[in-house]
Structures are given as structure tokens and as C-alpha cells.
PDB file of C-alpha atoms in Angstrom:
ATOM      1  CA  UNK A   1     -27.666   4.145  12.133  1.00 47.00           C
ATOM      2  CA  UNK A   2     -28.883   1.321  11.070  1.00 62.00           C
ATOM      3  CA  UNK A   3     -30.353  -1.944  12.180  1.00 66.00           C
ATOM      4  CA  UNK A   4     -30.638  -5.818  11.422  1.00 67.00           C
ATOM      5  CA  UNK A   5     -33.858  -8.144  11.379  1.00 73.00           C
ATOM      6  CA  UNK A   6     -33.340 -11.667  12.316  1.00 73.00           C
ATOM      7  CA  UNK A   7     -36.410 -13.654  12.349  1.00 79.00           C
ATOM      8  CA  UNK A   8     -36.458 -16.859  14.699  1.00 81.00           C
ATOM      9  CA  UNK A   9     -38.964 -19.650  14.036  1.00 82.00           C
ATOM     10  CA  UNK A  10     -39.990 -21.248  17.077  1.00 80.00           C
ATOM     11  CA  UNK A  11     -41.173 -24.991  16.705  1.00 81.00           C
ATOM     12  CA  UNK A  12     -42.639 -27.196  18.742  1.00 80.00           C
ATOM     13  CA  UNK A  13     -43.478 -30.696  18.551  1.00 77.00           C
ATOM     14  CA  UNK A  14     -45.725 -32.269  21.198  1.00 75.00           C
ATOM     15  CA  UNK A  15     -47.621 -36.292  20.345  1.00 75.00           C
ATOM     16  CA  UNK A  16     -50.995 -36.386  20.371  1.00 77.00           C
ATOM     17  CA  UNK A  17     -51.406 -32.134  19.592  1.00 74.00           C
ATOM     18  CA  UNK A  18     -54.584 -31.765  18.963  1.00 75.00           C
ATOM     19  CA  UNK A  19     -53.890 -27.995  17.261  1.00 77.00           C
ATOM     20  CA  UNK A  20     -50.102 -28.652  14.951  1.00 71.00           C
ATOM     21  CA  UNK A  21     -51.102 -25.548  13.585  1.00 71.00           C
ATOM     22  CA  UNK A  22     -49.986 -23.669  16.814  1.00 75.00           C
ATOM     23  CA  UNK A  23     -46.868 -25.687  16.725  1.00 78.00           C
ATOM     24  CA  UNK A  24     -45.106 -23.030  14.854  1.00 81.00           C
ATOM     25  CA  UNK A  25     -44.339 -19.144  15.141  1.00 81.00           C
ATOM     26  CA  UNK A  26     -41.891 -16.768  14.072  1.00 82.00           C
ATOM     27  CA  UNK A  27     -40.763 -14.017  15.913  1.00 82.00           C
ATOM     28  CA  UNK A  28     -38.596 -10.973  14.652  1.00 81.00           C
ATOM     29  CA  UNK A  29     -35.833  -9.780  16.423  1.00 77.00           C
ATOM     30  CA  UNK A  30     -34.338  -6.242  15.572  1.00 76.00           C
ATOM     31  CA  UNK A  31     -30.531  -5.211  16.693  1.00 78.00           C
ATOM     32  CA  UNK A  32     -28.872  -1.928  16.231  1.00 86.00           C
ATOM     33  CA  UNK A  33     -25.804  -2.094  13.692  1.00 89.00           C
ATOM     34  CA  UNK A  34     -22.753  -1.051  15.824  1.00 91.00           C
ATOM     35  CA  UNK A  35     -19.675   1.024  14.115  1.00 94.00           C
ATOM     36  CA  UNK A  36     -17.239   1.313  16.100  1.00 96.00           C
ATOM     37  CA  UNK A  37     -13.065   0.838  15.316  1.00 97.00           C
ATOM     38  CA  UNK A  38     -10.134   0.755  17.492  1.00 97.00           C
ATOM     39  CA  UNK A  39      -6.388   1.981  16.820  1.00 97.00           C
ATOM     40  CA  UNK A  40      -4.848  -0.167  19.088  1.00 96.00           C
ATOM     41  CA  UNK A  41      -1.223   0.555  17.892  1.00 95.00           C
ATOM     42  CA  UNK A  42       1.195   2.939  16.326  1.00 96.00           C
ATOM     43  CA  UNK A  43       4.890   2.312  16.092  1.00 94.00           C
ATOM     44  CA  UNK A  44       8.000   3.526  13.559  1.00 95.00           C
ATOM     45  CA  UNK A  45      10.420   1.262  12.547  1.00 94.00           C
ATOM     46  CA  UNK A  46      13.114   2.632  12.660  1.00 93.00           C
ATOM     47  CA  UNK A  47      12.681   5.255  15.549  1.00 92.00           C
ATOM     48  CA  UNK A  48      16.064   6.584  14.818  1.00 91.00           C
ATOM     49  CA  UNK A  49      17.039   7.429  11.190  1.00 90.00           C
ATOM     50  CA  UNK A  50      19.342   8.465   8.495  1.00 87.00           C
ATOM     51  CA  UNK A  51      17.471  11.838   6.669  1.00 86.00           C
ATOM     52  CA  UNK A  52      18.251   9.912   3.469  1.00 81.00           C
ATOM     53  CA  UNK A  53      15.914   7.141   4.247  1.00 89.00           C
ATOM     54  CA  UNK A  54      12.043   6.050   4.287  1.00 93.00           C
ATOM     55  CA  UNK A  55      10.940   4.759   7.663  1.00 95.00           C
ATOM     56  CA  UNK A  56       7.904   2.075   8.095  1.00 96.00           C
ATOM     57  CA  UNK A  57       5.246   4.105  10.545  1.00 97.00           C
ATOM     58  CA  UNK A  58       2.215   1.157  11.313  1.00 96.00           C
ATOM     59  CA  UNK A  59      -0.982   1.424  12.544  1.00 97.00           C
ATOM     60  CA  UNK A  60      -3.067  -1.533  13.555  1.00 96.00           C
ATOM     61  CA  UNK A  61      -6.525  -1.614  13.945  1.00 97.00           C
ATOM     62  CA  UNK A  62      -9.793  -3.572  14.440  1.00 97.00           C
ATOM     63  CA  UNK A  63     -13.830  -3.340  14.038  1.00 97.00           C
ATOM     64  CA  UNK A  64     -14.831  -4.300  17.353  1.00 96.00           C
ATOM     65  CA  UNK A  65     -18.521  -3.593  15.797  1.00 94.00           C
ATOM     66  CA  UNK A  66     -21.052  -5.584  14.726  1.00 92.00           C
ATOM     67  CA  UNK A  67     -21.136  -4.543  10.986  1.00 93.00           C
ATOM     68  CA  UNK A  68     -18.806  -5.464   8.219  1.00 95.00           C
ATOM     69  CA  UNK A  69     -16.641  -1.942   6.900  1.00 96.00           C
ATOM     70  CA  UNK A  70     -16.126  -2.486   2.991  1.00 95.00           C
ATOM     71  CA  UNK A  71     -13.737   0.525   1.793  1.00 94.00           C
ATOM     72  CA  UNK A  72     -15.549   2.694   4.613  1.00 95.00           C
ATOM     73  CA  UNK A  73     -12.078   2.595   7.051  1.00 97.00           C
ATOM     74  CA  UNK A  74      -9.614   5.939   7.044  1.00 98.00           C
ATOM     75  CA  UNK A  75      -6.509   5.820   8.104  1.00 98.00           C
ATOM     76  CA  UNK A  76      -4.548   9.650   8.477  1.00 98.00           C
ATOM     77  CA  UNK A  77      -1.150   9.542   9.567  1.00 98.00           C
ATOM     78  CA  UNK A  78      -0.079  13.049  10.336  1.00 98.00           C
ATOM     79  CA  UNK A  79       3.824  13.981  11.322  1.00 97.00           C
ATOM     80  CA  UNK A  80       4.993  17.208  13.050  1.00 97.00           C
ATOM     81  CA  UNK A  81       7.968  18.991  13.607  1.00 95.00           C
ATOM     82  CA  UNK A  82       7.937  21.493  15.982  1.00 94.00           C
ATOM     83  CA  UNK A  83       4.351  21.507  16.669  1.00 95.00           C
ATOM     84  CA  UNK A  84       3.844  22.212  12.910  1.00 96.00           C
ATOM     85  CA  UNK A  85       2.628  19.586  10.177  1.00 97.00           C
ATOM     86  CA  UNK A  86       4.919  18.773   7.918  1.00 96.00           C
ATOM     87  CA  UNK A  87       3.197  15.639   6.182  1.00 97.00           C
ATOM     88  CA  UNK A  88       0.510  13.507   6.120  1.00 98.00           C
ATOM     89  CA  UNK A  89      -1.051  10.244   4.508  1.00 98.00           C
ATOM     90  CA  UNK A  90      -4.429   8.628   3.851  1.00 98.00           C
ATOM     91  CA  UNK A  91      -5.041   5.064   3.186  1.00 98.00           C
ATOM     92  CA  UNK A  92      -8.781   3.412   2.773  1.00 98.00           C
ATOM     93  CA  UNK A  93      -9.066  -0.574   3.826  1.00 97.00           C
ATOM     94  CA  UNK A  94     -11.783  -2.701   3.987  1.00 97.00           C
ATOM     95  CA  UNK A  95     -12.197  -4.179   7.980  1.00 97.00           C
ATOM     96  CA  UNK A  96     -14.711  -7.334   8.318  1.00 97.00           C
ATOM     97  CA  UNK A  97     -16.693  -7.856  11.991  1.00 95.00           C
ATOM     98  CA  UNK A  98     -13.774  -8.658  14.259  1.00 96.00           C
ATOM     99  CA  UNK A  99     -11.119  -8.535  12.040  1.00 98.00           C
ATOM    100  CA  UNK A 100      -7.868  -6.782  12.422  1.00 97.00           C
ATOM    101  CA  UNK A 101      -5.414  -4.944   9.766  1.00 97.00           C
ATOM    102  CA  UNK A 102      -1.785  -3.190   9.927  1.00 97.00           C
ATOM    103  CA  UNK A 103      -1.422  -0.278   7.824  1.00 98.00           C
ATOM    104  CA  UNK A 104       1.809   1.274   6.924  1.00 98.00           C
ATOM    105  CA  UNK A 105       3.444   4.569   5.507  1.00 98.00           C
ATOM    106  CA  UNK A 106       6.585   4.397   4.061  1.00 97.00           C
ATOM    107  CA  UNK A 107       7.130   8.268   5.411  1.00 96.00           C
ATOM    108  CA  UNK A 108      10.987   9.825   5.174  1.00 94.00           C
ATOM    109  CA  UNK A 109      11.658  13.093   6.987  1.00 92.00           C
ATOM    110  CA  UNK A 110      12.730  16.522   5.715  1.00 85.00           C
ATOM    111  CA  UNK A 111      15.129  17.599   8.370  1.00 90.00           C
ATOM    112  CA  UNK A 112      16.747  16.783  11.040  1.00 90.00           C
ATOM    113  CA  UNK A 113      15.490  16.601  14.373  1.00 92.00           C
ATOM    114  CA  UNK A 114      12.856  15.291  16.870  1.00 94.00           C
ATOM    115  CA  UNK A 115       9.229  14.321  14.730  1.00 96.00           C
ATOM    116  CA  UNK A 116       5.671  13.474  16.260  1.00 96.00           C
ATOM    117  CA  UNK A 117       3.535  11.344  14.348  1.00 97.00           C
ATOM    118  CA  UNK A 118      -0.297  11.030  14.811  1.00 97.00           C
ATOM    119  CA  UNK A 119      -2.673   8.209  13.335  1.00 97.00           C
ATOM    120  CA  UNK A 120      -6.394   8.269  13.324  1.00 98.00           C
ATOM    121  CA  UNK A 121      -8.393   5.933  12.203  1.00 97.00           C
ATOM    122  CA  UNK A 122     -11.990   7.026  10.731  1.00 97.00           C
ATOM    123  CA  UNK A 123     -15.314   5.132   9.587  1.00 97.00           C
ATOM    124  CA  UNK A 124     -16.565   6.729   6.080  1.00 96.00           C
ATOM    125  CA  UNK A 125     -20.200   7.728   5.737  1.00 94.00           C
ATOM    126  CA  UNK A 126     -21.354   6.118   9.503  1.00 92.00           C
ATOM    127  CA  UNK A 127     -22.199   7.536  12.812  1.00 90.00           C
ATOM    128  CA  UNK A 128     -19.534   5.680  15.357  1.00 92.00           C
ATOM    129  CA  UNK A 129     -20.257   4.599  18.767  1.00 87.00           C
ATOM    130  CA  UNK A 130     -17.002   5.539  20.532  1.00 91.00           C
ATOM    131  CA  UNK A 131     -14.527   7.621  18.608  1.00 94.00           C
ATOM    132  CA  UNK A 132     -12.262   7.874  22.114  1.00 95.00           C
ATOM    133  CA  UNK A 133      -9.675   4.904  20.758  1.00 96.00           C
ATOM    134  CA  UNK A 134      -9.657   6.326  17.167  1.00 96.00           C
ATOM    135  CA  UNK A 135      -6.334   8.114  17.305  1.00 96.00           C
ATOM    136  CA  UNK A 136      -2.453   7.682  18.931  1.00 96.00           C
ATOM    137  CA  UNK A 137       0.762   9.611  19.036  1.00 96.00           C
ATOM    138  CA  UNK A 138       4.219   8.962  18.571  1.00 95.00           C
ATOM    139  CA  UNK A 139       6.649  10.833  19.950  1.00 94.00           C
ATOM    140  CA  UNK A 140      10.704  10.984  19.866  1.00 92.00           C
ATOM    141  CA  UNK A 141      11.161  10.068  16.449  1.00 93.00           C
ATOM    142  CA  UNK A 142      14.515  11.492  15.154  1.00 91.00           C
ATOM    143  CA  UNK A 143      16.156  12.290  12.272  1.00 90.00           C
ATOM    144  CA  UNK A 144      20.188  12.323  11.945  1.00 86.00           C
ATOM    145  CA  UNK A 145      22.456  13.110   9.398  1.00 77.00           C
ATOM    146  CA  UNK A 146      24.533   9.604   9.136  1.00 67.00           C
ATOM    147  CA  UNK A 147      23.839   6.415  11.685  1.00 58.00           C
ATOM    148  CA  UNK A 148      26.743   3.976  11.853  1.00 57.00           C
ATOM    149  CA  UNK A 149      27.798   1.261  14.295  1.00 52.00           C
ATOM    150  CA  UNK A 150      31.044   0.880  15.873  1.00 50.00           C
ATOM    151  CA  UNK A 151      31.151  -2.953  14.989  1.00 49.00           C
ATOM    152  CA  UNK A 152      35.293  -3.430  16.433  1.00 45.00           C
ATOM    153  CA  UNK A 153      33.640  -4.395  20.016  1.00 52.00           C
ATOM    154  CA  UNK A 154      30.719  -6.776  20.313  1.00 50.00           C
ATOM    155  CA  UNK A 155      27.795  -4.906  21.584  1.00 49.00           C
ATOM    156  CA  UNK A 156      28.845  -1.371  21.496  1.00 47.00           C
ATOM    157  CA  UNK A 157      26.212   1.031  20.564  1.00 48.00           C
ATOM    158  CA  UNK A 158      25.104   3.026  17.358  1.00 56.00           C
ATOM    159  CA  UNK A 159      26.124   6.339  17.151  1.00 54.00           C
ATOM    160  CA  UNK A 160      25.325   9.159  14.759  1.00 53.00           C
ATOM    161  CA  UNK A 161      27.668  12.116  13.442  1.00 54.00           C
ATOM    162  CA  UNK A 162      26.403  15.643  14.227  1.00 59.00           C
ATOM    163  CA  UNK A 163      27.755  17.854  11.279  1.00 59.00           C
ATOM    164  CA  UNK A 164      27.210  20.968  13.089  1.00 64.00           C
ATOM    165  CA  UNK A 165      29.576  19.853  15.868  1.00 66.00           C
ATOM    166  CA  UNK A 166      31.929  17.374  14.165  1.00 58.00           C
ATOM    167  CA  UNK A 167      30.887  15.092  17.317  1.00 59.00           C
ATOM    168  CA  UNK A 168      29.970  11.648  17.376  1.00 57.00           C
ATOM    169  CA  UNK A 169      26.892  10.886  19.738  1.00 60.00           C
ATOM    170  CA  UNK A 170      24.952   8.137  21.132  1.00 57.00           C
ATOM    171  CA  UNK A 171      21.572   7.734  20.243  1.00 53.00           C
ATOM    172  CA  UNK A 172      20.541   7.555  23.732  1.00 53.00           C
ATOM    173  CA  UNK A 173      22.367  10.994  24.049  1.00 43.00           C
ATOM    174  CA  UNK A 174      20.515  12.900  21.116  1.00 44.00           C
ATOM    175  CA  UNK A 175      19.894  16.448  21.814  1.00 45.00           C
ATOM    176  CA  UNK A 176      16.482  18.185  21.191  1.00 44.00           C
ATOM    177  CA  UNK A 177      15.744  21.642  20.297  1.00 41.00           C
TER     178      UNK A 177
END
């Protein structure tokens, strides 16, 4: 861990100083640099989806340190099924002192069914100070064979078709193993 010097010149200016040489001093002041990064978010876009296509999974987050992250931010998006890992991702950015970035995965399932994705967001090379809002999970993320929307009646819902049954299902009534 690391640490900045400022140095402060203090200057005074009084009429009729007998001593101006006294009238300046400079004092050092040392501060501990501070790594720290938040993952504030983590969302999929769509939540429900066709096997045959990509969904957007995002991650947002921010330095809330005092130090300026040049390439030294990892991002690992992990997604389950079942409790087992079935695919992951690793993107590098760049986060300035107080800034704030989106990352994204363009990640398409394997199979049908219910996926978790995790996100963790990592400082390369540095000690942080709080790693306890470094990491998120996403549950209920599903996977269907065909999506379609009953567009004859305004507002009626999406449904899916479940091959194995022939049936056509509400999202809202997807079943999980």
C-alpha cells in the first residue's frame, strides 16, 4: 500500500515584519492511497431466452478509492447450472478516482433451464480495503426452447413452447428442476 506526499506552503504576509524570512514554510502532508471498488449492479437482459440466442449480462462498477486504476480492474462473470459452472468471462478496464463503468458479456446458454450468474469485480496487483461489495448474483435466468408472443390481443403475455410436453407456458409459469 502505498501513499501520497502533498506539500502545503504556508505564507504569511504581515506590514512592518521585521523577520519576512519567517513568513514562509512548507509543511508535508502524507495520505494513504485507498483501493477499494464497488459492484454495485448485475442484471441480464433478457432474463428469459431463446437457447439460440446471446443475452447482454452487465456489471457496473465504481472506484470509490482515492487512486486512479489503469488496466488494474477484473471483471469475472461466472454462470451455473445446477450448482455447476458452465462458463465464465474476464474483462480488464481502466476505472479513474470516482468514476463509474458498465461491463457486459454477450453470454448464450447451453441448455435449457434455470442459470445463476456471478460477477466479481477484482483490483490487479493491490491490497483492497473492503472486498465485501466486490461480487453479486443473479438468479432465475432461464433458458427455453422458442419464446413467442401471442400479439391477436393487446397485452397478452409471452409464452414459450415446452418440446418435451407439446405445452405452451407462461413465463411467469416456468417450471424448475
Amino acid at each position: 500500500i502505498g501513499t501520497f506526499q502533498y506539500k502545503i506552503e504556508v505564507k504569511t504576509s504581515l506590514s512592518n515584519d521585521g523577520n519576512a524570512l519567517n513568513d514562509v514554510k512548507d509543511e508535508y502532508i502524507w495520505a494513504k492511497k485507498i483501493f477499494d471498488i464497488k459492484l454495485e449492479s448485475l442484471y441480464a437482459d433478457p432474463m428469459v431466452q431463446d437457447i439460440a440466442r446471446a443475452r447482454t449480462v452487465s456489471a457496473g462498477l465504481r472506484n470509490i478509492g482515492n487512486t486512479n486504476l489503469d488496466n488494474q480492474v477484473q471483471v469475472k462473470f461466472e454462470a451455473y447450472f445446477g450448482g455447476i459452472k458452465v462458463d465464465e468471462y474476464t474483462a480488464v478496464i481502466s476505472l479513474q478516482r470516482g468514476e463509474s463503468s458498465t461491463v457486459t458479456w454477450d453470454w448464450q446458454s447451453y441448455k435449457y433451464g434455470e442459470y445463476t450468474i456471478t460477477a466479481t469485480g477484482s483490483i490487479i496487483g493491490e491490497t483492497e480495503t473492503n472486498t465485501n461489495d466486490n461480487s453479486a448474483t443473479l438468479a432465475g435466468i432461464i433458458t427455453v426452447q422458442t419464446i413467442f408472443s401471442d400479439t391477436r390481443e393487446a397485452g397478452s403475455s409471452p409464452y414459450y413452447l415446452d418440446r418435451s410436453t407439446g405445452e405452451f407456458k407462461l413465463w411467469d409459469h416456468v417450471a424448475h428442476d
